[in-house]
Short mmCIF file of C-alpha atoms and ligand atoms in Angstrom, two decimals:
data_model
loop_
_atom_site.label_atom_id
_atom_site.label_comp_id
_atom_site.label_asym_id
_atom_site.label_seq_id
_atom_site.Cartn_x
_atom_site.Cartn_y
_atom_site.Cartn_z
CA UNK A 14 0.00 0.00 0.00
CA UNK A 15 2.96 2.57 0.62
CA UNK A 16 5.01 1.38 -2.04
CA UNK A 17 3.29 3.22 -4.88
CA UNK A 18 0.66 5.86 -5.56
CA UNK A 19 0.64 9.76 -5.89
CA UNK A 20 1.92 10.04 -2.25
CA UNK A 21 4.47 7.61 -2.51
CA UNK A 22 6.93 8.23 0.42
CA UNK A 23 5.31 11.14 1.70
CA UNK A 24 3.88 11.89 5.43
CA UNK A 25 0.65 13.82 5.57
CA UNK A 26 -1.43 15.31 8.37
CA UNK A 27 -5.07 15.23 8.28
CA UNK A 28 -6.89 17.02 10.61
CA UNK A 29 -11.03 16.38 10.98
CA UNK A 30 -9.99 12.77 10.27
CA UNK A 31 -12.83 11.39 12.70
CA UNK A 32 -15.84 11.93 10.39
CA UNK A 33 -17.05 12.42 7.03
CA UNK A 34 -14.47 14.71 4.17
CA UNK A 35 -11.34 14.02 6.79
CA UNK A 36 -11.90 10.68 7.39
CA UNK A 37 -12.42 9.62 3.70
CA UNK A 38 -8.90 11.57 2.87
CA UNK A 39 -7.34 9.68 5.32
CA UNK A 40 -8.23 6.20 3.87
CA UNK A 41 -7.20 7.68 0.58
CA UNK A 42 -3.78 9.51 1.25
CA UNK A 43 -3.05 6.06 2.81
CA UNK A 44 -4.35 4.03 -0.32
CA UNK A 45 -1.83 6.71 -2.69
CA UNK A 46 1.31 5.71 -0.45
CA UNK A 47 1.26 8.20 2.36
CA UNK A 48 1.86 7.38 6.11
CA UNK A 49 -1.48 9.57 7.68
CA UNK A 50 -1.23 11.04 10.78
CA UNK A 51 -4.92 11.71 12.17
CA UNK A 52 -6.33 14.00 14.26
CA UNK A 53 -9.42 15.15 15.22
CA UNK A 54 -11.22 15.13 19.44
CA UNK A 55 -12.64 11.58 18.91
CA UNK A 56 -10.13 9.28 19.91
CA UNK A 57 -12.30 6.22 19.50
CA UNK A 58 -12.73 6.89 16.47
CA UNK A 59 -9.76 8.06 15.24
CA UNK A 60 -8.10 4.86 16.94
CA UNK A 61 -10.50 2.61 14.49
CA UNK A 62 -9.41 4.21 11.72
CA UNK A 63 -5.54 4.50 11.77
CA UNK A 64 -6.36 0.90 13.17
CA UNK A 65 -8.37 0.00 9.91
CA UNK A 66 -5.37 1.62 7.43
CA UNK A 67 -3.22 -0.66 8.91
CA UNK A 68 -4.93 -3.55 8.69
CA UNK A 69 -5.00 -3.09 5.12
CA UNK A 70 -1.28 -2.61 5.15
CA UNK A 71 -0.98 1.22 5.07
CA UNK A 72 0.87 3.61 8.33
CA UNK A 73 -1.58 5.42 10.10
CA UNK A 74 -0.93 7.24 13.70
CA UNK A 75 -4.05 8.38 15.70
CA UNK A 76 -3.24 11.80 17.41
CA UNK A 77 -6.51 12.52 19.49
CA UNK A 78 -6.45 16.73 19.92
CA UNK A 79 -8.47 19.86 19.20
CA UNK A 80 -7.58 22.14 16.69
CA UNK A 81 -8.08 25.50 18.57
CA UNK A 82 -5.51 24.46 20.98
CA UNK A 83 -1.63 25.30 19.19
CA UNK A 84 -0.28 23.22 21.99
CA UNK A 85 -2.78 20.35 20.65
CA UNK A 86 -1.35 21.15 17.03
CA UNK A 87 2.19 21.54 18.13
CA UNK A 88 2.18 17.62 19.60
CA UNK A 89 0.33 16.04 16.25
CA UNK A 90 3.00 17.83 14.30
CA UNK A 91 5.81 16.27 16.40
CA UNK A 92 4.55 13.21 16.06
CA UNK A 93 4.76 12.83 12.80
CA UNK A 94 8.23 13.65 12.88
CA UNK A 95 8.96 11.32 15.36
CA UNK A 96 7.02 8.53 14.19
CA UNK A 97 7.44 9.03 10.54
CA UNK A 98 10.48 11.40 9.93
CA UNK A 99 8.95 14.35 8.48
CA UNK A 100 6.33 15.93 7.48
CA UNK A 101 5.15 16.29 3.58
CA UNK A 102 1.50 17.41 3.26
CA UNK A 103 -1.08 18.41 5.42
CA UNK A 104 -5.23 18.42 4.75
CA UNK A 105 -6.30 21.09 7.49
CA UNK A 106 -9.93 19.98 7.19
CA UNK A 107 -11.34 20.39 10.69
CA UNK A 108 -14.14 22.44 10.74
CA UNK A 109 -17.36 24.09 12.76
CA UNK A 110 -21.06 25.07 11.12
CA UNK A 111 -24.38 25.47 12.76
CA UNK A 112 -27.53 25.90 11.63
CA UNK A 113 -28.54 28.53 9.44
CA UNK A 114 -29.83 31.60 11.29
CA UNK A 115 -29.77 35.58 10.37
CA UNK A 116 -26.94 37.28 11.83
CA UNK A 117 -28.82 39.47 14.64
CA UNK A 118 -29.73 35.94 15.97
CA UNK A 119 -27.19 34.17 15.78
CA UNK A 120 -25.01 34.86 19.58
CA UNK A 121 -20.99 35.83 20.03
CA UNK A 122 -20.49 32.03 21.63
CA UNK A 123 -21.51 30.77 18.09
CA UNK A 124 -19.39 33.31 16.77
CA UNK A 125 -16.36 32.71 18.80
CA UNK A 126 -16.47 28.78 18.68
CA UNK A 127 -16.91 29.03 14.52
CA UNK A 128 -13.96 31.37 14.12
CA UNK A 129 -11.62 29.38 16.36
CA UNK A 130 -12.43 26.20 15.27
CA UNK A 131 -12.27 27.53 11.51
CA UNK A 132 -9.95 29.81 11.43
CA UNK A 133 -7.66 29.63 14.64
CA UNK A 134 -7.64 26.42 13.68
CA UNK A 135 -6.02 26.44 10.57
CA UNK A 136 -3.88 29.45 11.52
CA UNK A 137 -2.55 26.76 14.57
CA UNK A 138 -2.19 23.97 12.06
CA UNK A 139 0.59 26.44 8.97
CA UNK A 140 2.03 27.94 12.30
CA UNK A 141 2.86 24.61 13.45
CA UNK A 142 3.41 22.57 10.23
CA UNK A 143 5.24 25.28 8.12
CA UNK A 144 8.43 24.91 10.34
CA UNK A 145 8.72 21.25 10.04
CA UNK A 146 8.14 21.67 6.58
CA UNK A 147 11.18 24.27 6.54
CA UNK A 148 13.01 21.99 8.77
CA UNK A 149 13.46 19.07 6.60
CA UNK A 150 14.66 20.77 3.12
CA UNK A 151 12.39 18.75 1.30
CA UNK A 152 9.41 21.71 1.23
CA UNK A 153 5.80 20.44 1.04
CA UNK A 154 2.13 21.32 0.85
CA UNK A 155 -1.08 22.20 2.57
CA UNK A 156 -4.87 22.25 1.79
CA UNK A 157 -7.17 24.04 3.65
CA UNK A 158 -10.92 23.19 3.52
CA UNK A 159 -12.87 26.21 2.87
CA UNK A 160 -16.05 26.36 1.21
CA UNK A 161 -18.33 27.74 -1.30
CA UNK A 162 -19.34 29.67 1.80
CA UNK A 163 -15.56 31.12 1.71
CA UNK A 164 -16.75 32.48 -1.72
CA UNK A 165 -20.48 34.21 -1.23
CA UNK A 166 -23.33 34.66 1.26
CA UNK A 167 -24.59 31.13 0.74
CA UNK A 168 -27.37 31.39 3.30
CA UNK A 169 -24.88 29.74 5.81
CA UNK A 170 -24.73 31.49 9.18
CA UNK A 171 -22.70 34.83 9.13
CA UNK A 172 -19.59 33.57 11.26
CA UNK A 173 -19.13 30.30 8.99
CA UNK A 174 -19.17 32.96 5.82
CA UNK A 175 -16.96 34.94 7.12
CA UNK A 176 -14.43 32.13 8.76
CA UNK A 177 -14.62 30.53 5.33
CA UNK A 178 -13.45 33.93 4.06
CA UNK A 179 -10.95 34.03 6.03
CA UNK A 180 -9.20 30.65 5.46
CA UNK A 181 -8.92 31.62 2.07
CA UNK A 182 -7.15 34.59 3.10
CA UNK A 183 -4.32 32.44 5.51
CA UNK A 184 -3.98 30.69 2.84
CA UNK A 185 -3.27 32.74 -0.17
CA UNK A 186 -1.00 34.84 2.52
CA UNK A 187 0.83 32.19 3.35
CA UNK A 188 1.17 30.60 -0.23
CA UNK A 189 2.90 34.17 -0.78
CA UNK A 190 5.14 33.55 2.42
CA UNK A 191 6.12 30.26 1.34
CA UNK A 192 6.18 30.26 -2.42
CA UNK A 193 10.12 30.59 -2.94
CA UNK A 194 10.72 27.86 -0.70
CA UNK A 195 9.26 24.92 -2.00
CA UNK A 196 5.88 25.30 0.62
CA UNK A 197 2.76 25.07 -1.90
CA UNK A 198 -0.54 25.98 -0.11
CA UNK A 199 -3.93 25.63 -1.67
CA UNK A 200 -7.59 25.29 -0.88
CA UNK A 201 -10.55 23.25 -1.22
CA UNK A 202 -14.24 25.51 -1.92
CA UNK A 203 -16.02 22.66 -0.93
CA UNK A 204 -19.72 22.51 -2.23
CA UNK A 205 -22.76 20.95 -0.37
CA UNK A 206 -21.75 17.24 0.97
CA UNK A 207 -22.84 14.18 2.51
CA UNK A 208 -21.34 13.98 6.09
CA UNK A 209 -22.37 14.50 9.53
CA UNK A 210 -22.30 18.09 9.33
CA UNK A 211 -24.28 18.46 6.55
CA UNK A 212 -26.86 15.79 8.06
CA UNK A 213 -26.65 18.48 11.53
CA UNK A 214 -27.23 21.26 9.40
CA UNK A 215 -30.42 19.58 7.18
CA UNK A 216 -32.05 18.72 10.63
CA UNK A 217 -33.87 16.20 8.88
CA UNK A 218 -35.31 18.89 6.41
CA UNK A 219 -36.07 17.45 3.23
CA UNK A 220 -37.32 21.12 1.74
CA UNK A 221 -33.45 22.37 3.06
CA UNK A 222 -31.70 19.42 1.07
CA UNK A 223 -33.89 19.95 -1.92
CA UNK A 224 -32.32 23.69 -1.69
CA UNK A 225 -28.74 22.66 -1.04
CA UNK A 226 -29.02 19.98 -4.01
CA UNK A 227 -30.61 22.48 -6.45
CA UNK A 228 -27.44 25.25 -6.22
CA UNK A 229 -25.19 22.75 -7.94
CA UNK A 230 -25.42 21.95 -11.75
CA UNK A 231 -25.14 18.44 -11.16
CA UNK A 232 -28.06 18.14 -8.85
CA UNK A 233 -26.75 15.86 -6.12
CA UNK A 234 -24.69 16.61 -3.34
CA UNK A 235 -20.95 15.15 -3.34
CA UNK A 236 -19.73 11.85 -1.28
CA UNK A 237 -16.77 13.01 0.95
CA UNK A 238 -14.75 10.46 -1.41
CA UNK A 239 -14.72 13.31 -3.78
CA UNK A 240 -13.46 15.97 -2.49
CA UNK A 241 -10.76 14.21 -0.81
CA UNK A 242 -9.93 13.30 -4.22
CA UNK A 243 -9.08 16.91 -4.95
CA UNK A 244 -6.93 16.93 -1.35
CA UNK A 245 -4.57 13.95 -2.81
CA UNK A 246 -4.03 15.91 -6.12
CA UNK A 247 -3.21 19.20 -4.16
CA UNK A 248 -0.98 17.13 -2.08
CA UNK A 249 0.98 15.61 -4.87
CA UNK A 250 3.64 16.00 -7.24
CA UNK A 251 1.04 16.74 -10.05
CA UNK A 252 -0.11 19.81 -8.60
CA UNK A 253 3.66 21.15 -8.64
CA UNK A 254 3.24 24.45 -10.25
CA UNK A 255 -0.26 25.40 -8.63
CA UNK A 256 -0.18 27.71 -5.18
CA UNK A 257 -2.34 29.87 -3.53
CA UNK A 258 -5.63 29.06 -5.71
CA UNK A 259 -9.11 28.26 -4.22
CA UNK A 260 -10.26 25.50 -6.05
CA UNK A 261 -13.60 24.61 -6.25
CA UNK A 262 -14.86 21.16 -5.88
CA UNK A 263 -18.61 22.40 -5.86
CA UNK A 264 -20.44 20.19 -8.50
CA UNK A 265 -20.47 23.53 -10.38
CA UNK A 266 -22.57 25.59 -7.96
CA UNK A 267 -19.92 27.94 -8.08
CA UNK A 268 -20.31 28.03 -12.15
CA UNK A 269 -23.87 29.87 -12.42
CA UNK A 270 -23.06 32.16 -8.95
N1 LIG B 302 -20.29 18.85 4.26
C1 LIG B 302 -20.38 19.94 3.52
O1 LIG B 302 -21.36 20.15 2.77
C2 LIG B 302 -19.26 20.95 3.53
C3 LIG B 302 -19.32 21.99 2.60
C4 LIG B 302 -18.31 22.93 2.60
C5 LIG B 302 -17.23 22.81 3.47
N2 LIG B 302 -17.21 21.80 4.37
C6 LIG B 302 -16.06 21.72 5.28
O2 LIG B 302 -15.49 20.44 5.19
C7 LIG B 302 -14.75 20.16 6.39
C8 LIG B 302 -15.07 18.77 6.88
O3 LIG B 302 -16.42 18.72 7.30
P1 LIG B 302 -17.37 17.47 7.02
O4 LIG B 302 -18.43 17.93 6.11
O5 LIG B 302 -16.55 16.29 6.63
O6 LIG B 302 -18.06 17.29 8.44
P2 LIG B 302 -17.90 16.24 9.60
O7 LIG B 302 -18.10 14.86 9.11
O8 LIG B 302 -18.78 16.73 10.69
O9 LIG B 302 -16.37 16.40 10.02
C9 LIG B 302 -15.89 17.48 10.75
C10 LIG B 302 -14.58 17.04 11.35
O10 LIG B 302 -13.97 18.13 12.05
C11 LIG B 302 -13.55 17.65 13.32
N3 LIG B 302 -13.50 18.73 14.27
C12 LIG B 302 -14.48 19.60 14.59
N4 LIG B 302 -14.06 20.45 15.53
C13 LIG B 302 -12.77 20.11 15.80
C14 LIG B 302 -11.80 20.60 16.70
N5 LIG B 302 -12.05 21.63 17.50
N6 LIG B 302 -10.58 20.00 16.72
C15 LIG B 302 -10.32 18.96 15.91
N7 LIG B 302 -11.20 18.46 15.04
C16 LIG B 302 -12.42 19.02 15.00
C17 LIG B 302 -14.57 16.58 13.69
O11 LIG B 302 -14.02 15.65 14.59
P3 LIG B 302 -14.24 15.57 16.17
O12 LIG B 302 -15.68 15.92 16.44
O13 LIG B 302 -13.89 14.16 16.50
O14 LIG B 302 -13.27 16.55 16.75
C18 LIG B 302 -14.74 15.91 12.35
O15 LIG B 302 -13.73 14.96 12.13
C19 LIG B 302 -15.10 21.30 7.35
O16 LIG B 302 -14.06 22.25 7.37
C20 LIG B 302 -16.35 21.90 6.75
O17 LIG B 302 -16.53 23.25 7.12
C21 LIG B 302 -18.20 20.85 4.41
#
């Protein structure tokens, strides 16, 4: 399983790895050859599924942790370096939304929680990464998920607009920082797909899902499978000469916007 693939050799971090987009990545940066270090607060979880890449004869480490803490960050990073030598590629994927409300209703806890776990987040994860990157000569690259949120007012809640906003902005900023020395830093617009947030934020509305399916040309919403397909590309050789873009992997919503 490590032998070959478009991560041959390398060591990626994958943060959100517990659920839905993250956890899908991580079975498939495994499946292209890279040893996958997990993270995400569910340690059961995450323990099943580095335990489930192995099995099928891939490296996986499970590093339970929360991505608002740096300190939490700081100790995934260095375990990949002691574990697996280095780090190559990271998918900073962890992420926060609520329910849709208007923005005089929604209150500054909501705020505060979607911004740190968005945003500080993913600030703690290039703060933390970037030097180990530096560190071992060899350069490397990030994705961070962002959304079609990150883009327009969807009709998502205010703070996950602008947090989505925002990682765009770390990460063409730090593409610029990191550009001459061999640090390539991208992100995902993610459209409307089927995971556990999106089930938390369709509250078992079938009128809501009817909306979020209808705002993509291809009229169904993606499996998490797919957009971690555009992660491993990011993450690879064959993305060499791309930095800094936003790429959407939106089933075209973003198309007729
Ligand atoms: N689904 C969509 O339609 C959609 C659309 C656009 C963008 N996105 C973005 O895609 C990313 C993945 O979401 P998903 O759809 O795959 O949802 P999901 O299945 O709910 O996964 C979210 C992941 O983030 C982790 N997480 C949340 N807070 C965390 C924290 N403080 N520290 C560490 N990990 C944390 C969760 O794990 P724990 O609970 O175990 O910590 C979980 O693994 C998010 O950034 C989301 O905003 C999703």
């Amino acid at each position: 399983m490590t032998g070959q693939g478009l991560l041959a050799g390398k060591v990626a971090m994958i943060t959100g790895a517990s659920s839905g987009i993250g956890a899908a990545a991580a079975r498939l940066f495994a499946a292209e050859g890279a040893a996958v270090v997990l993270m995400a607060r569910r340690k059961d979880r995450l323990e099943a599924l580095a335990g489930e890449i192995s099995a099928a004869g891939g490296r996986a480490l499970a590093v339970p942790g929360d991505v608002t803490s740096g300190g939490d960050v700081r100790r995934t990073v260095e375990a990949a370096v002691e574990r697996f030598g280095g780090l190559d590629a990271a998918f900073n994927n962890a992420g926060y939304a609520t329910v849709e409300q208007s923005l005089h209703q929604t209150d500054d806890e909501v705020f505060d929680r979607t911004i740190d776990v968005n945003v500080r987040g993913v600030w703690n994860c290039l703060r933390h990464q970037v030097p180990a990157m530096l560190d071992s000569g060899r350069g490397g690259s990030v994705v961070n998920t962002s959304s079609v949120a990150g883009r327009y007012a969807t009709g998502a809640s205010a703070p996950y607009v602008a947090a989505k906003h925002a990682v765009l902005g770390l990460t063409r900023a730090a593409a610029a920082d990191y550009g001459q020395k061999g640090i390539r830093v991208n992100a995902l617009v993610v459209g409307s797909t089927r995971t556990e947030m999106m089930e938390q934020v369709l509250e078992g509305s079938a009128a809501l899902e009817e909306v979020f399916v209808a705002s993509q040309i291809q009229k169904r919403m993606a499996a998490p499978r797919e957009v971690a397909e555009a992660a491993v590309w990011l993450c690879s050789e064959r993305s060499s000469f791309v930095t800094g873009v936003a790429m959407p992997v939106d089933g075209g919503c973003g198309a007729q916007a």
